[in-house]
XYZ file of C-alpha atoms in Angstrom:
464
model
C -28.891 67.224 -205.852
C -31.854 68.915 -207.564
C -33.472 68.104 -210.686
C -35.602 70.861 -212.844
C -37.404 68.278 -214.779
C -38.600 68.445 -218.536
C -38.991 64.882 -219.792
C -37.898 63.949 -223.246
C -36.479 61.070 -225.369
C -32.799 60.630 -226.490
C -31.710 57.810 -229.019
C -28.208 56.475 -227.730
C -26.634 53.776 -229.867
C -29.953 52.589 -231.039
C -31.435 52.478 -227.539
C -34.281 55.107 -226.827
C -33.292 56.544 -223.448
C -35.603 58.963 -221.351
C -33.888 62.042 -220.173
C -34.941 64.895 -218.111
C -33.400 68.143 -218.325
C -34.329 71.695 -216.574
C -32.080 73.601 -218.921
C -30.199 75.275 -215.853
C -27.678 73.911 -213.202
C -30.354 72.408 -211.019
C -29.675 68.538 -210.971
C -30.076 65.895 -208.404
C -26.198 65.323 -208.525
C -24.441 64.529 -205.563
C -21.646 66.936 -204.682
C -19.891 64.081 -205.624
C -0.886 50.716 -188.152
C -2.195 50.585 -184.900
C -5.435 49.197 -183.583
C -8.407 51.057 -182.051
C -8.685 51.464 -178.422
C -11.592 51.760 -175.908
C -11.265 54.866 -173.969
C -13.269 55.587 -170.441
C -15.851 53.278 -169.054
C -19.503 52.840 -169.810
C -20.616 55.045 -166.769
C -18.016 57.758 -166.809
C -20.041 60.959 -166.125
C -18.715 63.937 -168.332
C -19.536 66.028 -171.374
C -22.537 64.812 -173.252
C -20.595 64.997 -176.387
C -17.671 62.488 -176.008
C -19.992 59.380 -175.009
C -20.314 60.243 -171.407
C -22.743 62.127 -169.401
C -25.845 60.166 -167.830
C -28.473 61.429 -170.504
C -31.228 60.932 -168.235
C -30.705 64.227 -166.096
C -31.214 66.632 -169.020
C -28.462 69.092 -167.884
C -29.265 71.459 -170.426
C -33.001 71.678 -169.716
C -33.705 70.920 -173.320
C -37.323 69.665 -172.060
C -38.176 72.864 -170.366
C -41.383 74.762 -171.592
C -42.370 71.471 -173.689
C -45.837 71.835 -174.679
C -48.515 69.104 -174.341
C -48.460 66.769 -177.276
C -44.839 67.480 -178.138
C -42.238 64.678 -177.931
C -39.607 65.104 -175.316
C -35.779 65.195 -175.941
C -34.631 61.788 -174.855
C -30.974 62.914 -175.092
C -28.530 65.148 -176.954
C -24.809 64.537 -177.706
C -22.132 66.840 -178.847
C -19.439 65.718 -181.305
C -15.815 65.184 -180.575
C -13.278 67.808 -181.429
C -12.596 67.949 -185.279
C -9.580 69.485 -187.107
C -10.160 72.958 -188.773
C -10.473 71.464 -192.097
C -13.392 69.408 -191.012
C -14.256 65.530 -190.419
C -16.755 63.175 -191.544
C -19.173 61.524 -189.102
C -20.719 58.669 -191.330
C -23.061 56.123 -190.436
C -25.718 55.824 -187.859
C -26.751 52.424 -186.495
C -29.950 51.553 -184.389
C -30.446 48.182 -182.710
C -33.040 47.396 -180.138
C -31.215 48.865 -177.359
C -28.092 50.947 -178.852
C -27.557 53.989 -181.251
C -24.203 53.739 -182.777
C -22.555 56.730 -184.333
C -18.940 57.340 -185.899
C -17.244 60.660 -185.862
C -13.837 61.672 -187.061
C -11.554 59.019 -185.121
C -14.361 57.870 -182.825
C -17.273 55.352 -182.519
C -19.610 55.968 -179.824
C -22.911 54.139 -178.491
C -25.754 55.279 -176.521
C -28.628 53.536 -174.957
C -31.756 54.384 -177.150
C -33.945 55.368 -174.203
C -31.695 57.519 -171.968
C -28.587 58.126 -173.729
C -26.278 56.672 -171.336
C -23.108 55.028 -172.943
C -23.679 51.280 -173.564
C -20.221 50.786 -173.999
C -16.900 52.637 -173.800
C -16.013 54.894 -176.788
C -13.766 53.530 -179.274
C -10.835 55.652 -180.592
C -8.986 54.755 -183.671
C -5.431 55.968 -184.504
C -6.359 57.834 -187.414
C -9.376 59.331 -188.997
C -12.443 57.154 -190.077
C -12.584 57.076 -193.807
C -15.635 54.513 -194.551
C -18.232 52.489 -192.954
C -20.695 50.190 -193.815
C -24.104 52.177 -193.865
C -25.686 48.717 -193.362
C -25.332 46.283 -190.255
C -25.544 42.681 -190.494
C -28.383 40.568 -189.283
C -26.548 39.915 -185.893
C -25.841 43.512 -185.688
C -22.103 43.802 -186.747
C -20.678 46.604 -188.591
C -17.214 47.324 -190.085
C -15.468 50.530 -190.016
C -12.013 51.688 -191.994
C -9.510 54.019 -190.996
C -6.558 55.666 -192.667
C -3.076 54.100 -192.620
C -1.390 57.672 -191.447
C -1.585 61.310 -191.719
C -0.124 62.205 -194.949
C -2.218 62.831 -198.181
C -1.159 59.691 -199.626
C -2.379 57.652 -196.684
C -4.489 54.845 -197.588
C -8.189 53.949 -196.423
C -7.029 50.232 -195.757
C -7.540 49.378 -192.274
C -10.690 47.316 -191.468
C -12.091 46.871 -187.862
C -15.127 44.775 -187.402
C -17.496 45.930 -184.372
C -20.398 44.380 -182.371
C -22.953 47.175 -182.317
C -24.698 45.817 -179.080
C -21.492 45.228 -177.022
C -18.786 47.370 -178.608
C -16.657 44.024 -178.925
C -13.873 44.507 -181.408
C -13.767 41.504 -183.746
C -11.508 40.596 -186.657
C -9.169 43.039 -188.260
C -7.600 43.137 -191.932
C -5.537 45.381 -194.186
C -6.859 45.958 -197.508
C -4.258 45.434 -200.167
C -3.974 47.350 -203.317
C -4.833 45.593 -206.493
C -3.128 45.716 -209.918
C -1.551 48.969 -211.358
C -3.940 52.093 -210.668
C -6.421 49.901 -208.644
C -5.510 51.331 -205.072
C -7.218 51.442 -201.615
C -6.482 55.041 -201.376
C -10.098 55.474 -200.833
C -12.618 52.464 -200.414
C -16.271 51.933 -200.170
C -17.949 49.329 -197.886
C -21.235 47.623 -198.154
C -22.718 44.530 -196.655
C -25.239 42.007 -198.319
C -26.050 39.148 -196.131
C -22.903 37.780 -194.722
C -20.778 39.298 -197.241
C -18.728 42.704 -196.687
C -17.730 44.074 -200.103
C -14.688 46.361 -200.209
C -14.520 48.663 -203.233
C -11.301 49.809 -204.479
C -10.837 52.218 -207.303
C -11.271 49.457 -209.983
C -12.121 46.369 -208.303
C -13.767 44.869 -205.071
C -12.643 42.388 -202.375
C -15.335 40.404 -200.468
C -14.839 39.201 -196.937
C -17.199 37.140 -194.528
C -18.280 40.020 -192.341
C -18.364 37.306 -189.283
C -14.879 35.983 -189.514
C -12.912 38.324 -191.825
C -12.169 35.521 -194.255
C -11.505 36.793 -197.814
C -14.169 35.287 -200.137
C -13.228 36.453 -203.504
C -12.205 39.357 -205.722
C -14.441 41.150 -208.267
C -11.779 42.183 -210.980
C -11.585 43.264 -214.474
C -13.737 41.491 -216.929
C -14.925 41.587 -220.364
C -14.064 44.614 -222.643
C -11.821 46.427 -219.961
C -14.661 46.699 -217.499
C -13.340 47.694 -213.997
C -15.759 47.275 -211.205
C -14.994 50.188 -208.782
C -18.516 50.747 -206.782
C -20.744 48.736 -205.116
C -24.292 49.040 -203.549
C -25.470 46.612 -201.002
C -28.480 45.567 -198.781
C -30.730 42.762 -199.985
C -28.701 42.518 -203.277
C -25.245 43.221 -204.125
C -24.863 45.714 -207.097
C -21.837 46.385 -209.027
C -20.927 49.383 -211.286
C -18.087 49.220 -213.729
C -16.607 51.604 -216.082
C -15.794 49.874 -219.374
C -13.732 50.796 -222.372
C -12.200 54.113 -220.790
C -10.876 56.255 -223.387
C -12.328 54.172 -226.345
C -15.197 54.694 -228.831
C -17.060 52.126 -226.775
C -16.793 53.742 -223.398
C -19.701 52.988 -221.141
C -20.836 51.798 -217.818
C -22.121 48.348 -216.838
C -24.322 47.334 -214.000
C -24.401 43.849 -212.671
C -26.080 42.038 -209.643
C -23.676 39.645 -208.063
C -24.083 36.627 -206.055
C -22.871 37.761 -202.793
C -21.417 34.382 -201.777
C -19.303 33.858 -205.081
C -19.050 37.229 -206.933
C -20.514 35.560 -209.985
C -22.725 38.010 -212.230
C -26.488 37.209 -212.315
C -27.029 39.546 -214.899
C -24.977 42.539 -216.773
C -26.937 45.773 -217.966
C -24.914 47.736 -220.180
C -25.536 51.682 -219.988
C -25.579 53.799 -223.133
C -22.353 55.494 -223.955
C -22.200 59.114 -222.512
C -24.235 58.089 -219.205
C -22.667 57.687 -215.771
C -24.511 55.698 -212.981
C -24.095 58.313 -210.003
C -26.362 56.744 -207.369
C -28.227 53.744 -206.678
C -31.522 54.651 -205.144
C -32.678 51.271 -204.292
C -31.155 47.544 -204.639
C -34.414 45.838 -204.330
C -35.880 46.900 -206.837
C -32.735 48.287 -208.451
C -33.091 51.895 -209.103
C -30.357 53.871 -210.832
C -29.930 57.678 -211.003
C -27.833 58.811 -213.945
C -26.600 61.833 -215.732
C -25.019 62.359 -219.079
C -21.586 63.437 -219.898
C -22.058 67.180 -219.433
C -24.774 66.767 -216.705
C -27.486 68.512 -218.603
C -29.672 65.626 -218.488
C -30.574 62.941 -215.911
C -32.350 59.477 -215.975
C -33.999 57.362 -213.232
C -34.365 53.828 -214.501
C -35.755 50.749 -212.737
C -34.459 47.423 -213.574
C -36.289 43.976 -213.511
C -34.906 40.919 -212.127
C -33.060 39.928 -215.369
C -31.405 43.472 -215.583
C -33.578 44.718 -218.303
C -35.249 48.139 -218.069
C -38.639 48.026 -216.167
C -39.470 51.700 -216.464
C -37.766 55.041 -216.908
C -39.246 58.171 -214.667
C -41.312 60.491 -216.794
C -42.177 63.386 -214.462
C -41.972 67.243 -214.569
C -41.217 67.624 -210.891
C -38.162 69.166 -209.625
C -36.869 66.431 -207.292
C -34.600 67.322 -204.541
C -32.847 64.405 -202.739
C -29.897 65.156 -200.525
C -26.909 63.413 -201.552
C -24.843 64.978 -198.633
C -21.793 67.220 -198.048
C -19.643 64.300 -196.703
C -16.489 63.469 -198.679
C -17.501 59.834 -198.330
C -20.572 59.881 -200.611
C -20.861 56.669 -202.668
C -23.477 54.875 -204.718
C -25.855 54.950 -201.729
C -25.273 58.213 -200.073
C -28.385 59.774 -200.756
C -30.901 60.866 -198.193
C -34.564 61.588 -198.694
C -35.099 58.709 -201.026
C -37.440 55.696 -200.405
C -38.781 52.667 -202.232
C -40.898 49.632 -202.108
C -41.516 46.839 -204.522
C -43.799 48.878 -206.921
C -43.126 52.661 -205.972
C -40.426 55.115 -205.654
C -40.730 58.050 -203.372
C -38.981 61.303 -204.113
C -39.198 64.941 -202.515
C -39.917 67.885 -204.656
C -37.677 71.179 -204.371
C -39.454 73.699 -202.072
C -38.967 76.959 -203.500
C -40.994 78.588 -200.983
C -42.716 77.041 -198.116
C -44.049 73.323 -198.470
C -42.859 70.807 -200.869
C -44.322 67.596 -201.884
C -43.515 63.854 -201.978
C -44.098 62.262 -205.260
C -44.946 58.612 -205.568
C -43.761 57.002 -208.891
C -45.075 53.852 -210.199
C -42.053 51.635 -211.049
C -44.202 49.673 -213.681
C -44.646 52.687 -215.846
C -42.235 55.666 -214.365
C -45.413 57.722 -214.184
C -46.589 59.771 -211.120
C -49.093 57.715 -209.101
C -49.953 60.487 -206.521
C -48.530 63.355 -204.334
C -48.777 64.411 -200.951
C -47.959 67.845 -199.556
C -46.009 68.649 -196.521
C -48.329 69.414 -193.713
C -46.128 72.682 -192.684
C -44.496 75.453 -194.493
C -41.069 73.413 -194.800
C -39.750 70.512 -196.794
C -40.747 66.775 -196.045
C -38.541 64.306 -197.062
C -39.067 60.263 -197.526
C -37.483 58.169 -194.634
C -38.667 54.534 -195.374
C -41.366 52.507 -196.968
C -42.476 49.433 -195.449
C -45.769 47.657 -194.531
C -47.839 49.597 -196.818
C -46.908 53.055 -195.371
C -44.218 55.688 -196.141
C -42.719 57.436 -192.855
C -41.487 60.981 -193.736
C -39.686 63.563 -191.737
C -40.971 67.189 -191.797
C -38.238 69.410 -191.270
C -37.871 71.748 -188.367
C -37.671 75.554 -188.883
C -35.986 77.844 -186.805
C -38.953 78.427 -184.517
C -41.005 75.211 -185.057
C -40.110 71.795 -184.387
C -40.135 68.894 -187.093
C -42.412 66.208 -187.458
C -42.518 62.534 -188.274
C -45.537 61.503 -190.416
C -46.916 58.378 -191.835
C -48.626 58.289 -195.318
C -50.668 55.383 -196.601
C -49.164 54.040 -199.828
C -52.295 52.031 -200.930
C -55.800 53.035 -201.360
C -57.248 56.289 -202.585
C -56.283 58.596 -199.526
C -52.705 59.530 -198.927
C -52.913 62.117 -196.181
C -50.295 62.381 -193.485
C -50.826 61.142 -189.822
C -48.601 62.753 -187.225
C -46.438 60.050 -185.295
C -44.243 62.610 -183.498
C -44.140 66.343 -182.918
C -40.699 67.439 -181.837
C -40.620 70.407 -179.518
C -40.363 74.091 -180.381
C -37.749 74.451 -177.543
C -35.126 72.619 -179.529
C -36.186 73.723 -183.138
C -32.754 75.882 -183.490
C -30.494 72.726 -182.675
C -32.999 70.359 -184.859
C -33.225 72.648 -187.822
C -29.227 73.109 -187.751
C -28.226 69.645 -188.578
C -27.290 70.783 -192.388
C -25.470 67.586 -193.333
C -27.486 64.995 -191.604
C -28.816 61.467 -191.136
C -32.209 60.634 -190.014
C -34.081 57.258 -188.686
C -37.369 56.490 -186.954
C -37.207 53.291 -185.112
C -39.454 51.899 -182.408
C -41.344 55.291 -181.932
C -37.808 57.074 -181.528
C -36.702 59.593 -183.950
C -32.845 60.128 -184.439
C -31.171 62.868 -186.237
C -27.352 63.019 -186.435
C -24.442 65.057 -188.114
C -22.580 63.453 -191.223
C -20.055 66.170 -191.442
C -18.321 68.388 -188.779
C -17.025 71.744 -189.820
C -13.891 71.872 -187.127
C -15.181 74.841 -185.578
C -13.329 75.626 -182.436
C -15.596 78.601 -181.407
C -18.459 76.205 -180.329
C -19.379 72.554 -179.564
C -20.800 70.801 -182.575
C -23.995 68.855 -182.528
C -23.450 65.026 -182.981
C -26.748 63.363 -182.354
C -30.165 64.185 -181.037
C -32.985 61.770 -179.928
C -36.731 62.359 -179.238
C -39.471 60.036 -178.076
C -42.677 59.977 -176.161
């Protein structure tokens, strides 16, 4: 998850490939049946952790002692009980009125303003094993849960959900593909109206609105097996080609989400693996070599050719998570717009920096230092501004800040100051997801440790 950078060039198969290495182990690599039921009612008063409680009464007095200028805690939720081996709590979806979260076997929904349940908790018969990180334009998601409890249980049951109402839509069971192409684990992603389900060696596309199967993305070319997908405004496929042969390599394609046809194909030099897709529009790939001693961040043009490769001596530190559900898009703390990539540096002591990298050249454009003696990480880039999260410490609340991405000045402007009174809670979200929507800041756990001694955190929301 960390890159200690020394830039260089590597010639692979006649292709000049920019590489970066730290000469140590610091690399930005990720540590890589029945239907669901609704339980309770939308106005059940109970523990704030399982989709209940009235939210607005602040029973834990989290706003006690709040100072002038500090945001207030809108609501705080604890996680459902998880097994001792731990459980994933993937996804966090924010609509105009509802914040929705998955955790172990449940999907819960809270009013964004006061934390009251907006619809009854949905409980699945087995643990949730994949979710769509994106939501559709009409606020639909798809959740996958396992077929049973054994080690051989497949992640093959799909359930569509409406984020605003909690209504359960279509269901499907993902079939296995050809030999060795299983649904033991899957990845889900949404592009437009297309849900892509990635099996181990292929993908199946469904209409996210109706559940109708659209097509399969199968083996192609010289034994190329597409087993990983990234979605959003574009649909990207990563395939492993020629495994075990002298021509073994990865290939990246942009697919037409409606038909699965490849719009372009980019062969990655032999010995390199596509580990993460930092952005799909533009396409920004993070890759490592076979022994993980070098890394490469490449931006592709609209025809799949290389636009630029990052050339920086910075030690980057995006967080690629502790969740076992990590996939191509599993990294936090990375943002991109049409012409710039934003990455956080590693904080060895005190404040770190966010580096803006020109996607036309791969060179650094500017840096901005964290306004506090803690790390600052990108959240999103839009409308000529970068939104970033300044992390909490044990004694000081975090901040949401804005940085202008154009012009000559790139100083931070504080949008929200989280209260010191909840700093211990906020700073202890180790495996987390964050978002800033409509002036509210959300932080949630993405992994539960299954500790029976204390109630675990699930989600915390702040606002003015």
